[in-house]
PDB file of C-alpha atoms in Angstrom:
ATOM      1  CA  MET A   1     104.252 -79.202-165.039  1.00 52.00           C
ATOM      2  CA  ASN A   2     100.915 -78.411-166.668  1.00 50.00           C
ATOM      3  CA  SER A   3      98.344 -76.074-165.108  1.00 47.00           C
ATOM      4  CA  SER A   4      96.019 -78.696-163.643  1.00 48.00           C
ATOM      5  CA  ALA A   5      98.929 -80.644-162.164  1.00 49.00           C
ATOM      6  CA  LYS A   6     100.398 -77.506-160.647  1.00 50.00           C
ATOM      7  CA  ILE A   7      97.090 -76.489-159.104  1.00 50.00           C
ATOM      8  CA  LYS A   8      96.625 -80.010-157.705  1.00 45.00           C
ATOM      9  CA  ASN A   9     100.124 -79.846-156.223  1.00 50.00           C
ATOM     10  CA  ILE A  10      99.352 -76.472-154.624  1.00 48.00           C
ATOM     11  CA  ILE A  11      96.146 -77.843-153.106  1.00 47.00           C
ATOM     12  CA  ILE A  12      98.063 -80.778-151.628  1.00 42.00           C
ATOM     13  CA  LYS A  13     100.544 -78.339-150.072  1.00 44.00           C
ATOM     14  CA  SER A  14      97.691 -76.123-148.916  1.00 43.00           C
ATOM     15  CA  ASN A  15      95.919 -79.015-147.220  1.00 42.00           C
ATOM     16  CA  ALA A  16      99.035 -79.539-145.110  1.00 39.00           C
ATOM     17  CA  PHE A  17      99.005 -75.895-143.989  1.00 37.00           C
ATOM     18  CA  SER A  18      97.394 -76.380-140.561  1.00 37.00           C
ATOM     19  CA  ALA A  19      98.839 -76.291-137.069  1.00 33.00           C
ATOM     20  CA  LYS A  20      99.302 -79.593-135.259  1.00 34.00           C
ATOM     21  CA  SER A  21      97.036 -80.092-132.271  1.00 30.00           C
ATOM     22  CA  VAL A  22      98.648 -80.406-128.856  1.00 30.00           C
ATOM     23  CA  TYR A  23      95.938 -82.913-127.916  1.00 31.00           C
ATOM     24  CA  ASN A  24      95.988 -86.628-128.595  1.00 40.00           C
ATOM     25  CA  GLU A  25      93.018 -86.642-130.973  1.00 39.00           C
ATOM     26  CA  THR A  26      91.357 -89.709-132.409  1.00 45.00           C
ATOM     27  CA  ASN A  27      91.247 -90.167-136.185  1.00 46.00           C
ATOM     28  CA  LEU A  28      87.544 -89.289-136.049  1.00 39.00           C
ATOM     29  CA  ASP A  29      88.251 -86.010-134.251  1.00 46.00           C
ATOM     30  CA  LYS A  30      90.957 -85.138-136.767  1.00 46.00           C
ATOM     31  CA  GLY A  31      88.669 -85.934-139.673  1.00 41.00           C
ATOM     32  CA  ARG A  32      85.892 -83.779-138.300  1.00 40.00           C
ATOM     33  CA  ARG A  33      88.242 -80.886-137.603  1.00 47.00           C
ATOM     34  CA  LYS A  34      89.790 -81.102-141.076  1.00 47.00           C
ATOM     35  CA  MET A  35      86.398 -81.234-142.791  1.00 41.00           C
ATOM     36  CA  ASP A  36      85.027 -78.341-140.721  1.00 56.00           C
ATOM     37  CA  SER A  37      88.161 -76.245-141.306  1.00 81.00           C
ATOM     38  CA  LEU A  38      88.273 -76.663-145.078  1.00 81.00           C
ATOM     39  CA  LYS A  39      84.525 -76.437-145.557  1.00 85.00           C
ATOM     40  CA  LYS A  40      84.184 -73.354-143.348  1.00 88.00           C
ATOM     41  CA  GLN A  41      87.069 -71.559-145.030  1.00 90.00           C
ATOM     42  CA  ILE A  42      85.597 -72.051-148.501  1.00 91.00           C
ATOM     43  CA  GLU A  43      82.100 -71.152-147.309  1.00 91.00           C
ATOM     44  CA  ALA A  44      83.420 -67.970-145.661  1.00 92.00           C
ATOM     45  CA  PHE A  45      85.184 -67.014-148.877  1.00 94.00           C
ATOM     46  CA  ASP A  46      82.018 -67.659-150.924  1.00 93.00           C
ATOM     47  CA  ARG A  47      80.024 -65.458-148.547  1.00 93.00           C
ATOM     48  CA  CYS A  48      82.519 -62.607-148.922  1.00 93.00           C
ATOM     49  CA  CYS A  49      82.319 -62.801-152.720  1.00 95.00           C
ATOM     50  CA  GLU A  50      78.525 -62.924-152.667  1.00 94.00           C
ATOM     51  CA  ASP A  51      78.385 -60.085-150.144  1.00 94.00           C
ATOM     52  CA  ALA A  52      80.557 -57.931-152.412  1.00 93.00           C
ATOM     53  CA  LYS A  53      78.234 -58.641-155.324  1.00 93.00           C
ATOM     54  CA  SER A  54      75.001 -57.952-153.440  1.00 92.00           C
ATOM     55  CA  SER A  55      76.186 -54.864-151.546  1.00 90.00           C
ATOM     56  CA  PRO A  56      75.499 -51.319-152.749  1.00 87.00           C
ATOM     57  CA  TYR A  57      78.161 -49.626-154.843  1.00 87.00           C
ATOM     58  CA  ILE A  58      78.962 -47.055-152.126  1.00 84.00           C
ATOM     59  CA  VAL A  59      80.647 -49.753-150.026  1.00 87.00           C
ATOM     60  CA  ALA A  60      82.289 -51.541-152.970  1.00 89.00           C
ATOM     61  CA  THR A  61      85.906 -50.971-151.978  1.00 88.00           C
ATOM     62  CA  THR A  62      85.163 -51.987-148.395  1.00 89.00           C
ATOM     63  CA  LYS A  63      83.649 -55.273-149.566  1.00 91.00           C
ATOM     64  CA  LEU A  64      86.576 -56.000-151.871  1.00 92.00           C
ATOM     65  CA  LYS A  65      88.899 -55.474-148.908  1.00 90.00           C
ATOM     66  CA  GLU A  66      86.830 -58.059-147.025  1.00 91.00           C
ATOM     67  CA  ILE A  67      87.631 -60.631-149.717  1.00 94.00           C
ATOM     68  CA  LEU A  68      91.360 -60.000-149.227  1.00 92.00           C
ATOM     69  CA  LYS A  69      90.967 -60.195-145.453  1.00 90.00           C
ATOM     70  CA  CYS A  70      89.140 -63.504-145.810  1.00 91.00           C
ATOM     71  CA  ILE A  71      92.002 -64.894-147.901  1.00 91.00           C
ATOM     72  CA  ALA A  72      94.526 -63.700-145.315  1.00 89.00           C
ATOM     73  CA  ARG A  73      92.560 -65.388-142.494  1.00 88.00           C
ATOM     74  CA  SER A  74      92.213 -68.698-144.339  1.00 89.00           C
ATOM     75  CA  PRO A  75      95.316 -70.933-144.104  1.00 89.00           C
ATOM     76  CA  LYS A  76      94.209 -72.901-147.185  1.00 88.00           C
ATOM     77  CA  LEU A  77      93.594 -69.896-149.413  1.00 91.00           C
ATOM     78  CA  TYR A  78      96.544 -67.926-148.083  1.00 90.00           C
ATOM     79  CA  GLN A  79      98.883 -70.779-148.977  1.00 90.00           C
ATOM     80  CA  LEU A  80      97.215 -71.189-152.367  1.00 91.00           C
ATOM     81  CA  PHE A  81      97.621 -67.549-153.427  1.00 92.00           C
ATOM     82  CA  ASN A  82     101.081 -67.370-151.901  1.00 90.00           C
ATOM     83  CA  GLU A  83     102.179 -70.232-154.156  1.00 91.00           C
ATOM     84  CA  MET A  84     100.359 -69.014-157.266  1.00 91.00           C
ATOM     85  CA  THR A  85     101.717 -65.463-157.163  1.00 91.00           C
ATOM     86  CA  LYS A  86     105.330 -66.603-156.976  1.00 88.00           C
ATOM     87  CA  ASN A  87     107.081 -65.633-160.234  1.00 88.00           C
ATOM     88  CA  PHE A  88     103.768 -64.299-161.589  1.00 91.00           C
ATOM     89  CA  ASP A  89     104.298 -61.385-164.009  1.00 93.00           C
ATOM     90  CA  TYR A  90     101.374 -59.119-163.185  1.00 92.00           C
ATOM     91  CA  ALA A  91     102.497 -56.287-165.467  1.00 92.00           C
ATOM     92  CA  ASP A  92     102.709 -58.610-168.473  1.00 94.00           C
ATOM     93  CA  CYS A  93      99.308 -60.101-167.672  1.00 95.00           C
ATOM     94  CA  CYS A  94      97.807 -56.600-167.460  1.00 94.00           C
ATOM     95  CA  ARG A  95      99.144 -55.782-170.924  1.00 94.00           C
ATOM     96  CA  ARG A  96      97.406 -58.877-172.307  1.00 95.00           C
ATOM     97  CA  CYS A  97      94.169 -58.693-170.292  1.00 95.00           C
ATOM     98  CA  LEU A  98      93.374 -54.960-170.045  1.00 95.00           C
ATOM     99  CA  ILE A  99      92.481 -54.278-173.658  1.00 94.00           C
ATOM    100  CA  THR A 100      91.648 -51.039-175.474  1.00 94.00           C
ATOM    101  CA  GLU A 101      90.471 -51.175-179.084  1.00 92.00           C
ATOM    102  CA  SER A 102      89.956 -48.209-181.401  1.00 87.00           C
ATOM    103  CA  ASN A 103      88.557 -47.853-184.911  1.00 82.00           C
ATOM    104  CA  GLY A 104      89.915 -44.335-185.361  1.00 79.00           C
ATOM    105  CA  LEU A 105      86.777 -42.612-184.095  1.00 82.00           C
ATOM    106  CA  PHE A 106      85.733 -44.529-180.986  1.00 85.00           C
ATOM    107  CA  SER A 107      87.618 -46.614-178.482  1.00 87.00           C
ATOM    108  CA  ARG A 108      86.422 -49.451-176.305  1.00 90.00           C
ATOM    109  CA  SER A 109      88.176 -50.916-173.262  1.00 93.00           C
ATOM    110  CA  TYR A 110      87.437 -54.223-171.567  1.00 94.00           C
ATOM    111  CA  VAL A 111      88.982 -56.972-169.457  1.00 95.00           C
ATOM    112  CA  ALA A 112      89.720 -60.350-171.060  1.00 96.00           C
ATOM    113  CA  LEU A 113      90.476 -62.776-168.236  1.00 96.00           C
ATOM    114  CA  PRO A 114      92.972 -65.575-168.935  1.00 94.00           C
ATOM    115  CA  ASP A 115      91.411 -68.950-169.710  1.00 94.00           C
ATOM    116  CA  ASP A 116      94.054 -70.706-167.646  1.00 94.00           C
ATOM    117  CA  PRO A 117      93.123 -70.722-163.902  1.00 93.00           C
ATOM    118  CA  ASP A 118      96.852 -70.745-163.161  1.00 93.00           C
ATOM    119  CA  GLU A 119      96.982 -67.211-164.599  1.00 95.00           C
ATOM    120  CA  CYS A 120      93.439 -66.057-163.913  1.00 96.00           C
ATOM    121  CA  LEU A 121      93.545 -66.500-160.124  1.00 95.00           C
ATOM    122  CA  PRO A 122      96.781 -64.567-159.469  1.00 94.00           C
ATOM    123  CA  PHE A 123      95.711 -61.860-161.936  1.00 96.00           C
ATOM    124  CA  ILE A 124      92.411 -61.235-160.129  1.00 96.00           C
ATOM    125  CA  PHE A 125      94.138 -61.411-156.756  1.00 94.00           C
ATOM    126  CA  CYS A 126      96.774 -58.839-157.777  1.00 93.00           C
ATOM    127  CA  LEU A 127      94.028 -56.660-159.245  1.00 93.00           C
ATOM    128  CA  LEU A 128      92.235 -56.630-155.884  1.00 92.00           C
ATOM    129  CA  ILE A 129      95.510 -55.841-154.124  1.00 90.00           C
ATOM    130  CA  GLU A 130      95.977 -52.891-156.460  1.00 88.00           C
ATOM    131  CA  PHE A 131      92.490 -51.571-155.643  1.00 87.00           C
ATOM    132  CA  ASP A 132      93.268 -52.000-151.950  1.00 83.00           C
ATOM    133  CA  ARG A 133      96.320 -49.749-152.305  1.00 78.00           C
ATOM    134  CA  GLU A 134      94.671 -47.113-154.490  1.00 68.00           C
ATOM    135  CA  ASP A 135      92.217 -44.424-153.458  1.00 62.00           C
ATOM    136  CA  TYR A 136      88.500 -44.621-154.114  1.00 62.00           C
ATOM    137  CA  GLN A 137      88.760 -42.520-157.277  1.00 73.00           C
ATOM    138  CA  GLY A 138      91.249 -44.949-158.802  1.00 84.00           C
ATOM    139  CA  PHE A 139      88.713 -47.760-158.516  1.00 89.00           C
ATOM    140  CA  ASN A 140      86.013 -45.527-160.011  1.00 88.00           C
ATOM    141  CA  ASP A 141      88.207 -44.719-162.996  1.00 90.00           C
ATOM    142  CA  PHE A 142      88.899 -48.416-163.562  1.00 92.00           C
ATOM    143  CA  LEU A 143      85.169 -49.219-163.505  1.00 92.00           C
ATOM    144  CA  ARG A 144      84.279 -46.438-165.919  1.00 90.00           C
ATOM    145  CA  LYS A 145      87.026 -47.435-168.343  1.00 92.00           C
ATOM    146  CA  TYR A 146      86.674 -51.233-168.445  1.00 94.00           C
ATOM    147  CA  PHE A 147      83.096 -51.955-167.315  1.00 93.00           C
ATOM    148  CA  ASN A 148      81.158 -48.979-168.612  1.00 88.00           C
ATOM    149  CA  GLU A 149      77.658 -49.756-169.883  1.00 76.00           C
ATOM    150  CA  ASP A 150      75.246 -46.885-169.260  1.00 76.00           C
ATOM    151  CA  GLY A 151      77.634 -44.452-167.553  1.00 74.00           C
ATOM    152  CA  SER A 152      76.495 -45.187-163.985  1.00 84.00           C
ATOM    153  CA  TYR A 153      78.883 -46.486-161.372  1.00 87.00           C
ATOM    154  CA  VAL A 154      76.206 -48.868-160.098  1.00 89.00           C
ATOM    155  CA  SER A 155      75.952 -50.774-163.381  1.00 91.00           C
ATOM    156  CA  CYS A 156      79.747 -50.639-163.815  1.00 92.00           C
ATOM    157  CA  TYR A 157      80.203 -52.296-160.432  1.00 93.00           C
ATOM    158  CA  GLU A 158      77.568 -54.942-161.218  1.00 93.00           C
ATOM    159  CA  ASN A 159      79.437 -55.850-164.413  1.00 94.00           C
ATOM    160  CA  PHE A 160      82.720 -55.893-162.495  1.00 95.00           C
ATOM    161  CA  CYS A 161      81.315 -58.389-159.970  1.00 96.00           C
ATOM    162  CA  LEU A 162      79.851 -60.612-162.688  1.00 95.00           C
ATOM    163  CA  GLN A 163      83.215 -60.924-164.411  1.00 96.00           C
ATOM    164  CA  ILE A 164      85.780 -60.557-161.627  1.00 96.00           C
ATOM    165  CA  THR A 165      84.486 -61.656-158.209  1.00 96.00           C
ATOM    166  CA  ASP A 166      82.148 -64.328-159.634  1.00 96.00           C
ATOM    167  CA  THR A 167      85.025 -65.824-161.632  1.00 96.00           C
ATOM    168  CA  LEU A 168      87.290 -65.768-158.580  1.00 96.00           C
ATOM    169  CA  ARG A 169      84.660 -67.577-156.486  1.00 95.00           C
ATOM    170  CA  ASP A 170      83.836 -70.120-159.189  1.00 95.00           C
ATOM    171  CA  ILE A 171      87.476 -71.115-159.744  1.00 95.00           C
ATOM    172  CA  ILE A 172      88.114 -71.525-156.008  1.00 94.00           C
ATOM    173  CA  ASP A 173      84.932 -73.580-155.598  1.00 93.00           C
ATOM    174  CA  SER A 174      85.830 -75.873-158.500  1.00 92.00           C
ATOM    175  CA  MET A 175      89.402 -76.342-157.250  1.00 90.00           C
ATOM    176  CA  TYR A 176      88.341 -77.371-153.752  1.00 88.00           C
ATOM    177  CA  ALA A 177      85.040 -79.093-154.564  1.00 84.00           C
ATOM    178  CA  GLU A 178      86.599 -82.555-154.651  1.00 74.00           C
ATOM    179  CA  SER A 179      88.490 -82.034-151.379  1.00 67.00           C
ATOM    180  CA  VAL A 180      85.421 -80.674-149.571  1.00 63.00           C
ATOM    181  CA  GLN A 181      83.211 -83.475-150.886  1.00 64.00           C
ATOM    182  CA  LYS A 182      85.753 -86.149-149.924  1.00 60.00           C
ATOM    183  CA  SER A 183      86.089 -84.744-146.403  1.00 51.00           C
ATOM    184  CA  ARG A 184      82.317 -84.544-146.055  1.00 51.00           C
ATOM    185  CA  GLN A 185      81.901 -88.188-147.131  1.00 57.00           C
ATOM    186  CA  GLU A 186      84.572 -89.331-144.681  1.00 55.00           C
ATOM    187  CA  HIS A 187      82.869 -87.365-141.939  1.00 48.00           C
ATOM    188  CA  LEU A 188      79.476 -88.925-142.730  1.00 50.00           C
ATOM    189  CA  SER A 189      80.898 -92.458-142.835  1.00 54.00           C
ATOM    190  CA  ASP A 190      82.585 -91.897-139.475  1.00 49.00           C
ATOM    191  CA  ASN A 191      79.287 -90.706-138.020  1.00 47.00           C
ATOM    192  CA  VAL A 192      77.477 -93.816-139.314  1.00 44.00           C
ATOM    193  CA  TYR A 193      80.117 -96.063-137.779  1.00 41.00           C
ATOM    194  CA  THR A 194      80.159 -94.376-134.379  1.00 41.00           C
ATOM    195  CA  SER A 195      76.368 -94.073-134.137  1.00 41.00           C
ATOM    196  CA  ALA A 196      76.062 -97.856-134.604  1.00 43.00           C
ATOM    197  CA  VAL A 197      78.258 -98.502-131.549  1.00 42.00           C
ATOM    198  CA  PRO A 198      76.677 -97.267-128.282  1.00 44.00           C
ATOM    199  CA  ASP A 199      79.040 -95.966-125.674  1.00 44.00           C
ATOM    200  CA  ALA A 200      79.193 -97.294-122.138  1.00 42.00           C
ATOM    201  CA  ALA A 201      77.117 -94.450-120.711  1.00 43.00           C
ATOM    202  CA  SER A 202      74.194 -95.014-123.087  1.00 42.00           C
ATOM    203  CA  ALA A 203      74.264 -98.857-123.312  1.00 42.00           C
ATOM    204  CA  PRO A 204      71.522-100.694-121.354  1.00 44.00           C
ATOM    205  CA  ALA A 205      72.865-102.288-118.144  1.00 45.00           C
ATOM    206  CA  GLY A 206      70.449-105.251-118.186  1.00 47.00           C
ATOM    207  CA  PRO A 207      66.808-106.305-118.532  1.00 43.00           C
ATOM    208  CA  GLY A 208      64.448-103.386-118.031  1.00 43.00           C
ATOM    209  CA  ALA A 209      67.225-100.842-118.333  1.00 41.00           C
ATOM    210  CA  SER A 210      65.973 -99.596-121.706  1.00 39.00           C
ATOM    211  CA  ALA A 211      62.580 -98.886-120.177  1.00 37.00           C
ATOM    212  CA  GLN A 212      64.258 -96.895-117.439  1.00 39.00           C
ATOM    213  CA  ILE A 213      66.146 -94.805-120.001  1.00 35.00           C
ATOM    214  CA  ALA A 214      63.056 -94.191-122.090  1.00 40.00           C
ATOM    215  CA  ALA A 215      60.851 -93.202-119.131  1.00 41.00           C
ATOM    216  CA  PRO A 216      59.875 -89.533-119.371  1.00 42.00           C
ATOM    217  CA  GLN A 217      60.988 -87.210-116.661  1.00 47.00           C
ATOM    218  CA  SER A 218      58.173 -86.025-114.425  1.00 45.00           C
ATOM    219  CA  ALA A 219      57.426 -82.366-114.016  1.00 43.00           C
ATOM    220  CA  ALA A 220      58.663 -82.500-110.430  1.00 44.00           C
ATOM    221  CA  GLN A 221      61.983 -83.987-111.543  1.00 48.00           C
ATOM    222  CA  LYS A 222      62.609 -81.488-114.337  1.00 46.00           C
ATOM    223  CA  PRO A 223      65.101 -78.819-113.291  1.00 49.00           C
ATOM    224  CA  ALA A 224      63.737 -75.322-113.165  1.00 48.00           C
ATOM    225  CA  PRO A 225      65.036 -73.005-115.898  1.00 45.00           C
ATOM    226  CA  ALA A 226      68.030 -71.010-114.805  1.00 45.00           C
ATOM    227  CA  ALA A 227      67.188 -67.501-113.771  1.00 41.00           C
ATOM    228  CA  SER A 228      68.609 -64.765-115.911  1.00 41.00           C
ATOM    229  CA  ALA A 229      71.780 -63.520-114.329  1.00 40.00           C
ATOM    230  CA  GLN A 230      71.328 -60.020-115.656  1.00 40.00           C
ATOM    231  CA  SER A 231      68.702 -57.769-117.110  1.00 42.00           C
ATOM    232  CA  PHE A 232      70.843 -55.973-119.676  1.00 43.00           C
ATOM    233  CA  PRO A 233      72.837 -57.431-122.573  1.00 53.00           C
ATOM    234  CA  THR A 234      76.563 -57.663-121.997  1.00 65.00           C
ATOM    235  CA  PRO A 235      78.527 -55.636-124.555  1.00 66.00           C
ATOM    236  CA  PRO A 236      80.576 -57.861-126.882  1.00 69.00           C
ATOM    237  CA  ALA A 237      84.225 -58.347-126.017  1.00 71.00           C
ATOM    238  CA  GLY A 238      86.165 -55.593-127.736  1.00 71.00           C
ATOM    239  CA  ALA A 239      83.299 -53.074-127.647  1.00 77.00           C
ATOM    240  CA  SER A 240      85.421 -50.754-125.511  1.00 82.00           C
ATOM    241  CA  ASP A 241      88.092 -50.751-128.225  1.00 84.00           C
ATOM    242  CA  MET A 242      85.441 -49.753-130.738  1.00 87.00           C
ATOM    243  CA  SER A 243      84.306 -46.934-128.432  1.00 87.00           C
ATOM    244  CA  SER A 244      87.874 -45.627-128.323  1.00 87.00           C
ATOM    245  CA  LEU A 245      88.118 -45.654-132.122  1.00 90.00           C
ATOM    246  CA  ILE A 246      84.771 -43.877-132.433  1.00 91.00           C
ATOM    247  CA  SER A 247      85.970 -41.264-129.938  1.00 85.00           C
ATOM    248  CA  ASP A 248      89.077 -40.710-132.096  1.00 86.00           C
ATOM    249  CA  GLU A 249      86.862 -40.367-135.180  1.00 90.00           C
ATOM    250  CA  HIS A 250      84.781 -37.776-133.272  1.00 86.00           C
ATOM    251  CA  MET A 251      87.916 -35.695-132.746  1.00 84.00           C
ATOM    252  CA  TYR A 252      88.928 -36.086-136.385  1.00 87.00           C
ATOM    253  CA  VAL A 253      85.528 -34.891-137.629  1.00 88.00           C
ATOM    254  CA  ALA A 254      85.617 -31.924-135.250  1.00 86.00           C
ATOM    255  CA  MET A 255      88.907 -30.772-136.800  1.00 85.00           C
ATOM    256  CA  THR A 256      87.702 -30.934-140.424  1.00 87.00           C
ATOM    257  CA  ASP A 257      86.480 -27.950-142.461  1.00 88.00           C
ATOM    258  CA  ILE A 258      83.000 -29.333-143.192  1.00 90.00           C
ATOM    259  CA  PRO A 259      79.992 -27.278-142.015  1.00 89.00           C
ATOM    260  CA  ASP A 260      78.948 -27.589-138.368  1.00 85.00           C
ATOM    261  CA  SER A 261      75.607 -29.116-139.373  1.00 85.00           C
ATOM    262  CA  ASP A 262      77.447 -31.923-141.183  1.00 86.00           C
ATOM    263  CA  LYS A 263      79.733 -32.413-138.190  1.00 89.00           C
ATOM    264  CA  LYS A 264      76.702 -32.851-135.917  1.00 88.00           C
ATOM    265  CA  ALA A 265      75.162 -35.348-138.321  1.00 88.00           C
ATOM    266  CA  ALA A 266      78.414 -37.325-138.504  1.00 89.00           C
ATOM    267  CA  MET A 267      78.795 -37.394-134.723  1.00 89.00           C
ATOM    268  CA  ALA A 268      75.176 -38.509-134.316  1.00 89.00           C
ATOM    269  CA  MET A 269      75.826 -41.434-136.657  1.00 89.00           C
ATOM    270  CA  LEU A 270      78.970 -42.333-134.715  1.00 92.00           C
ATOM    271  CA  ASP A 271      77.084 -42.238-131.406  1.00 90.00           C
ATOM    272  CA  GLU A 272      74.372 -44.519-132.814  1.00 90.00           C
ATOM    273  CA  LEU A 273      77.055 -46.855-134.123  1.00 90.00           C
ATOM    274  CA  ASP A 274      78.651 -47.044-130.679  1.00 88.00           C
ATOM    275  CA  SER A 275      75.287 -47.842-129.081  1.00 89.00           C
ATOM    276  CA  ALA A 276      74.472 -50.508-131.674  1.00 88.00           C
ATOM    277  CA  VAL A 277      77.816 -52.256-131.143  1.00 88.00           C
ATOM    278  CA  LYS A 278      77.433 -52.230-127.354  1.00 87.00           C
ATOM    279  CA  ALA A 279      73.956 -53.751-127.744  1.00 87.00           C
ATOM    280  CA  GLY A 280      75.282 -56.423-130.101  1.00 86.00           C
ATOM    281  CA  ASN A 281      72.973 -55.167-132.868  1.00 88.00           C
ATOM    282  CA  PHE A 282      75.326 -55.711-135.798  1.00 85.00           C
ATOM    283  CA  SER A 283      72.713 -55.386-138.541  1.00 85.00           C
ATOM    284  CA  THR A 284      72.082 -51.806-137.401  1.00 88.00           C
ATOM    285  CA  ALA A 285      75.813 -51.223-136.925  1.00 88.00           C
ATOM    286  CA  ASN A 286      76.548 -52.336-140.491  1.00 88.00           C
ATOM    287  CA  ALA A 287      73.833 -50.070-141.868  1.00 85.00           C
ATOM    288  CA  LEU A 288      75.242 -47.135-139.904  1.00 89.00           C
ATOM    289  CA  ILE A 289      78.850 -47.726-140.992  1.00 89.00           C
ATOM    290  CA  ALA A 290      77.698 -47.971-144.620  1.00 85.00           C
ATOM    291  CA  GLY A 291      75.939 -44.616-144.295  1.00 85.00           C
ATOM    292  CA  TYR A 292      78.876 -43.031-142.503  1.00 89.00           C
ATOM    293  CA  ASN A 293      81.301 -44.396-145.096  1.00 86.00           C
ATOM    294  CA  TYR A 294      79.251 -42.762-147.853  1.00 80.00           C
ATOM    295  CA  PHE A 295      79.131 -39.500-145.858  1.00 86.00           C
ATOM    296  CA  ALA A 296      82.931 -39.513-145.452  1.00 87.00           C
ATOM    297  CA  LEU A 297      83.519 -40.246-149.139  1.00 84.00           C
ATOM    298  CA  PHE A 298      81.041 -37.587-150.270  1.00 82.00           C
ATOM    299  CA  ASN A 299      82.591 -34.921-148.015  1.00 85.00           C
ATOM    300  CA  ASN A 300      86.180 -36.042-148.675  1.00 85.00           C
ATOM    301  CA  VAL A 301      86.860 -36.632-144.973  1.00 86.00           C
ATOM    302  CA  VAL A 302      87.927 -40.292-145.053  1.00 86.00           C
ATOM    303  CA  SER A 303      90.354 -41.010-142.209  1.00 87.00           C
ATOM    304  CA  ASP A 304      92.598 -43.938-141.371  1.00 84.00           C
ATOM    305  CA  ILE A 305      90.493 -44.337-138.235  1.00 89.00           C
ATOM    306  CA  LEU A 306      87.411 -45.139-140.329  1.00 88.00           C
ATOM    307  CA  LEU A 307      89.142 -48.135-141.867  1.00 82.00           C
ATOM    308  CA  LYS A 308      90.093 -49.358-138.377  1.00 86.00           C
ATOM    309  CA  ILE A 309      86.449 -48.986-137.301  1.00 90.00           C
ATOM    310  CA  ILE A 310      85.281 -51.063-140.274  1.00 88.00           C
ATOM    311  CA  PHE A 311      87.848 -53.784-139.540  1.00 84.00           C
ATOM    312  CA  LYS A 312      86.967 -53.764-135.834  1.00 85.00           C
ATOM    313  CA  LEU A 313      83.255 -54.098-136.592  1.00 86.00           C
ATOM    314  CA  HIS A 314      83.956 -57.123-138.801  1.00 83.00           C
ATOM    315  CA  GLU A 315      86.130 -58.624-136.049  1.00 82.00           C
ATOM    316  CA  LEU A 316      83.391 -58.178-133.413  1.00 84.00           C
ATOM    317  CA  GLU A 317      80.791 -59.814-135.682  1.00 79.00           C
ATOM    318  CA  ARG A 318      82.745 -63.056-135.982  1.00 71.00           C
TER     319      ARG A 318
END
């Protein structure tokens, strides 16, 4: 089976990878749900890739992990990569794609991605898995070796995103473009059909009924706005779990050998993070976790708890 046929076959299998509803849905409901599911999964994946590209280098590995998490959460993409990595020889592909050339005096290393999407997708996916398993320094070494331009990690990471994450996103988008467009067209045609047929509740009952429906509601008839049930924002569900993780990170920092002044600074950031999460202020929370992540990397005090905090913050944002 050629590459395009195999990919098409995988997409067909992937499109069947959804749980059956326990409700007796109409065809319209099923069409809407299918379109929303596929479209939202691809859009979420695109956002993760774009977020990795636009984020600062200090959170690079965290953002690459988010791409893998997005794939794991998406039934369509999970099935796709599960099928494509079967019998894939990653070691052989690395030998052909991770190239080092030397003229006797100077050497140059670079990545040459496969032209065939059937090889390119699993290669990039396995590469990201490898980064996920390695430490931060391993990713740095890879950037400096294969994407080095001016010696800075920032420019290395920019080049990495242009070649690796952009290619990953573009291939996925092109593979599913036809399916997303077809689902969207079916959804629109269903909407046109149903909007042309009024339901019993909205259909005029007889002469003069349309005037009754169109009559504006008087000020006296308008219901008063509901009074606010509370004065303070309710913490998001799961905020208490985050507080427990932050408390554990407090204890971890206290046991490290870093100076007391750095410990106080770290604990202050953690306290602000806890407050931001409880207030539902996720833009501030993300800024704080980015700063704390950099602090932990710089001081070599990265804990397993920190990764749990990052995952929990992403979970609360959804």
